[in-house]
mmCIF file of C-alpha atoms in Angstrom:
data_model
loop_
_atom_site.group_PDB
_atom_site.id
_atom_site.type_symbol
_atom_site.label_atom_id
_atom_site.label_comp_id
_atom_site.label_asym_id
_atom_site.label_seq_id
_atom_site.Cartn_x
_atom_site.Cartn_y
_atom_site.Cartn_z
ATOM 1 C CA UNK A 21 137.720 84.948 83.032
ATOM 2 C CA UNK A 22 135.795 87.639 84.931
ATOM 3 C CA UNK A 23 134.340 89.025 81.702
ATOM 4 C CA UNK A 24 132.867 85.631 80.756
ATOM 5 C CA UNK A 25 131.285 85.280 84.192
ATOM 6 C CA UNK A 26 129.803 88.785 84.019
ATOM 7 C CA UNK A 27 128.393 88.125 80.536
ATOM 8 C CA UNK A 28 126.924 84.836 81.781
ATOM 9 C CA UNK A 29 125.216 86.569 84.719
ATOM 10 C CA UNK A 30 123.844 89.191 82.337
ATOM 11 C CA UNK A 31 122.547 86.430 80.023
ATOM 12 C CA UNK A 32 120.877 84.675 82.972
ATOM 13 C CA UNK A 33 119.173 87.902 84.091
ATOM 14 C CA UNK A 34 117.978 88.600 80.539
ATOM 15 C CA UNK A 35 116.607 85.045 80.402
ATOM 16 C CA UNK A 36 114.775 85.593 83.709
ATOM 17 C CA UNK A 37 113.141 88.879 82.687
ATOM 18 C CA UNK A 38 112.352 87.573 79.201
ATOM 19 C CA UNK A 39 110.480 84.657 80.781
ATOM 20 C CA UNK A 40 108.639 87.038 83.113
ATOM 21 C CA UNK A 41 107.414 88.953 80.051
ATOM 22 C CA UNK A 42 106.221 85.654 78.495
ATOM 23 C CA UNK A 43 104.353 84.741 81.708
ATOM 24 C CA UNK A 44 102.532 88.096 81.732
ATOM 25 C CA UNK A 45 101.520 87.574 78.100
ATOM 26 C CA UNK A 46 100.404 83.960 78.729
ATOM 27 C CA UNK A 47 98.369 84.750 81.855
ATOM 28 C CA UNK A 48 97.082 88.130 80.671
ATOM 29 C CA UNK A 49 98.030 89.693 84.002
ATOM 30 C CA UNK A 50 100.352 89.094 86.926
ATOM 31 C CA UNK A 51 100.421 90.614 90.397
ATOM 32 C CA UNK A 52 103.772 91.808 91.752
ATOM 33 C CA UNK A 53 104.785 93.396 95.049
ATOM 34 C CA UNK A 54 106.449 96.810 94.670
ATOM 35 C CA UNK A 55 109.753 97.412 96.443
ATOM 36 C CA UNK A 56 110.734 101.069 96.559
ATOM 37 C CA UNK A 57 109.318 104.549 96.873
ATOM 38 C CA UNK A 58 110.014 106.033 93.425
ATOM 39 C CA UNK A 59 106.314 106.004 92.423
ATOM 40 C CA UNK A 60 104.854 107.381 95.665
ATOM 41 C CA UNK A 61 102.234 108.683 96.251
ATOM 42 C CA UNK A 62 100.660 106.892 93.247
ATOM 43 C CA UNK A 63 102.030 103.456 94.194
ATOM 44 C CA UNK A 64 103.219 102.707 97.731
ATOM 45 C CA UNK A 65 106.200 100.618 98.840
ATOM 46 C CA UNK A 66 104.953 97.058 99.458
ATOM 47 C CA UNK A 67 101.767 97.500 97.413
ATOM 48 C CA UNK A 68 100.527 94.644 95.219
ATOM 49 C CA UNK A 69 100.080 95.836 91.644
ATOM 50 C CA UNK A 70 98.674 94.235 88.530
ATOM 51 C CA UNK A 71 100.882 94.121 85.418
ATOM 52 C CA UNK A 72 99.463 93.366 81.961
ATOM 53 C CA UNK A 73 101.071 92.963 78.523
ATOM 54 C CA UNK A 74 102.058 96.376 77.111
ATOM 55 C CA UNK A 75 99.895 96.263 73.973
ATOM 56 C CA UNK A 76 99.860 100.046 73.588
ATOM 57 C CA UNK A 77 102.112 102.582 75.314
ATOM 58 C CA UNK A 78 100.981 106.161 75.932
ATOM 59 C CA UNK A 79 102.370 109.164 77.778
ATOM 60 C CA UNK A 80 101.280 108.816 81.412
ATOM 61 C CA UNK A 81 101.356 104.998 81.425
ATOM 62 C CA UNK A 82 103.308 103.301 84.201
ATOM 63 C CA UNK A 83 105.597 100.594 82.824
ATOM 64 C CA UNK A 84 107.593 97.751 84.341
ATOM 65 C CA UNK A 85 110.943 97.607 82.557
ATOM 66 C CA UNK A 86 114.401 96.124 82.846
ATOM 67 C CA UNK A 87 117.430 98.269 83.575
ATOM 68 C CA UNK A 88 120.528 96.058 83.642
ATOM 69 C CA UNK A 89 119.983 93.755 86.645
ATOM 70 C CA UNK A 90 116.885 95.481 88.047
ATOM 71 C CA UNK A 91 113.215 95.940 87.317
ATOM 72 C CA UNK A 92 111.810 99.455 87.565
ATOM 73 C CA UNK A 93 108.260 100.781 87.594
ATOM 74 C CA UNK A 94 108.129 104.355 86.253
ATOM 75 C CA UNK A 95 105.860 106.645 84.267
ATOM 76 C CA UNK A 96 106.212 107.442 80.546
ATOM 77 C CA UNK A 97 106.735 111.204 80.151
ATOM 78 C CA UNK A 98 107.839 111.206 76.471
ATOM 79 C CA UNK A 99 107.511 108.651 73.665
ATOM 80 C CA UNK A 100 109.792 109.837 70.856
ATOM 81 C CA UNK A 101 112.434 109.000 69.810
ATOM 82 C CA UNK A 102 112.671 106.641 72.812
ATOM 83 C CA UNK A 103 110.529 106.187 75.912
ATOM 84 C CA UNK A 104 111.457 108.712 78.595
ATOM 85 C CA UNK A 105 110.744 107.266 82.055
ATOM 86 C CA UNK A 106 110.488 109.012 85.434
ATOM 87 C CA UNK A 107 109.368 107.978 88.897
ATOM 88 C CA UNK A 108 106.616 110.202 90.353
ATOM 89 C CA UNK A 109 108.786 110.729 93.453
ATOM 90 C CA UNK A 110 112.087 111.353 91.601
ATOM 91 C CA UNK A 111 113.812 114.125 89.659
ATOM 92 C CA UNK A 112 115.836 111.635 87.594
ATOM 93 C CA UNK A 113 114.621 110.533 84.167
ATOM 94 C CA UNK A 114 116.030 108.026 81.704
ATOM 95 C CA UNK A 115 115.461 106.914 78.133
ATOM 96 C CA UNK A 116 114.729 103.286 77.283
ATOM 97 C CA UNK A 117 113.752 101.336 74.182
ATOM 98 C CA UNK A 118 110.499 99.404 73.974
ATOM 99 C CA UNK A 119 112.399 96.074 74.107
ATOM 100 C CA UNK A 120 113.158 96.790 77.796
ATOM 101 C CA UNK A 121 109.439 96.935 78.667
ATOM 102 C CA UNK A 122 108.116 93.858 80.470
ATOM 103 C CA UNK A 123 104.607 94.981 81.348
ATOM 104 C CA UNK A 124 102.209 97.816 82.019
ATOM 105 C CA UNK A 125 100.608 98.766 85.350
ATOM 106 C CA UNK A 126 96.832 98.313 85.259
ATOM 107 C CA UNK A 127 94.932 97.734 88.480
ATOM 108 C CA UNK A 128 91.581 97.874 86.626
ATOM 109 C CA UNK A 129 92.062 94.282 85.388
ATOM 110 C CA UNK A 130 90.671 91.428 87.477
ATOM 111 C CA UNK A 131 93.195 89.076 89.053
ATOM 112 C CA UNK A 132 93.411 85.721 87.256
ATOM 113 C CA UNK A 133 93.771 83.579 90.461
ATOM 114 C CA UNK A 134 96.010 81.097 88.624
ATOM 115 C CA UNK A 135 98.336 78.739 90.492
ATOM 116 C CA UNK A 136 101.186 77.627 88.272
ATOM 117 C CA UNK A 137 104.922 76.995 88.225
ATOM 118 C CA UNK A 138 106.892 78.154 85.185
ATOM 119 C CA UNK A 139 110.419 76.955 84.422
ATOM 120 C CA UNK A 140 113.101 78.001 81.993
ATOM 121 C CA UNK A 141 116.618 76.626 81.628
ATOM 122 C CA UNK A 142 119.798 77.721 79.890
ATOM 123 C CA UNK A 143 121.413 74.289 80.293
ATOM 124 C CA UNK A 144 123.338 75.232 83.441
ATOM 125 C CA UNK A 145 120.589 76.750 85.573
ATOM 126 C CA UNK A 146 116.837 76.374 85.967
ATOM 127 C CA UNK A 147 114.805 79.447 86.863
ATOM 128 C CA UNK A 148 111.484 78.645 88.525
ATOM 129 C CA UNK A 149 108.641 81.171 88.821
ATOM 130 C CA UNK A 150 105.952 80.329 91.398
ATOM 131 C CA UNK A 151 102.580 81.996 90.790
ATOM 132 C CA UNK A 152 99.905 81.580 93.484
ATOM 133 C CA UNK A 153 96.460 83.141 93.054
ATOM 134 C CA UNK A 154 97.838 85.218 90.177
ATOM 135 C CA UNK A 155 100.630 86.670 92.350
ATOM 136 C CA UNK A 156 104.301 86.113 91.553
ATOM 137 C CA UNK A 157 105.320 84.783 94.962
ATOM 138 C CA UNK A 158 108.833 83.502 94.344
ATOM 139 C CA UNK A 159 111.619 83.206 91.786
ATOM 140 C CA UNK A 160 114.160 80.462 92.472
ATOM 141 C CA UNK A 161 117.365 79.669 90.588
ATOM 142 C CA UNK A 162 118.734 76.112 90.688
ATOM 143 C CA UNK A 163 121.914 74.732 89.131
ATOM 144 C CA UNK A 164 121.574 71.720 86.818
#
């Protein structure tokens, strides 16, 4: 029984991050607040950053990607055969596939100032994304 529950949680998280990727594509950009120090001094803990669809990925780009239950924001240091990611403030590096990438850091893009609520459901739960002035303010999960 535990295995089914764990798989269900994993499916729900994949649904959540998949929808976040769709929102970034639909809006063209989305502002997120950074939690963590792995990209300091380039990006500070608590800083608002702009994430755009990852149309092209190059060495040096900073990508938002999914690792299991978390989102990470790290720099591309190698592209082949997989993307090699590393935080500017870390010694650790990891390899990911492009399917894990949700967006690309780009603070040169103007904020879209959109106010919108996005929903997705798996039949048991509804995940609601609240975007205010182009900033992802809240993600709520409700049971059906």
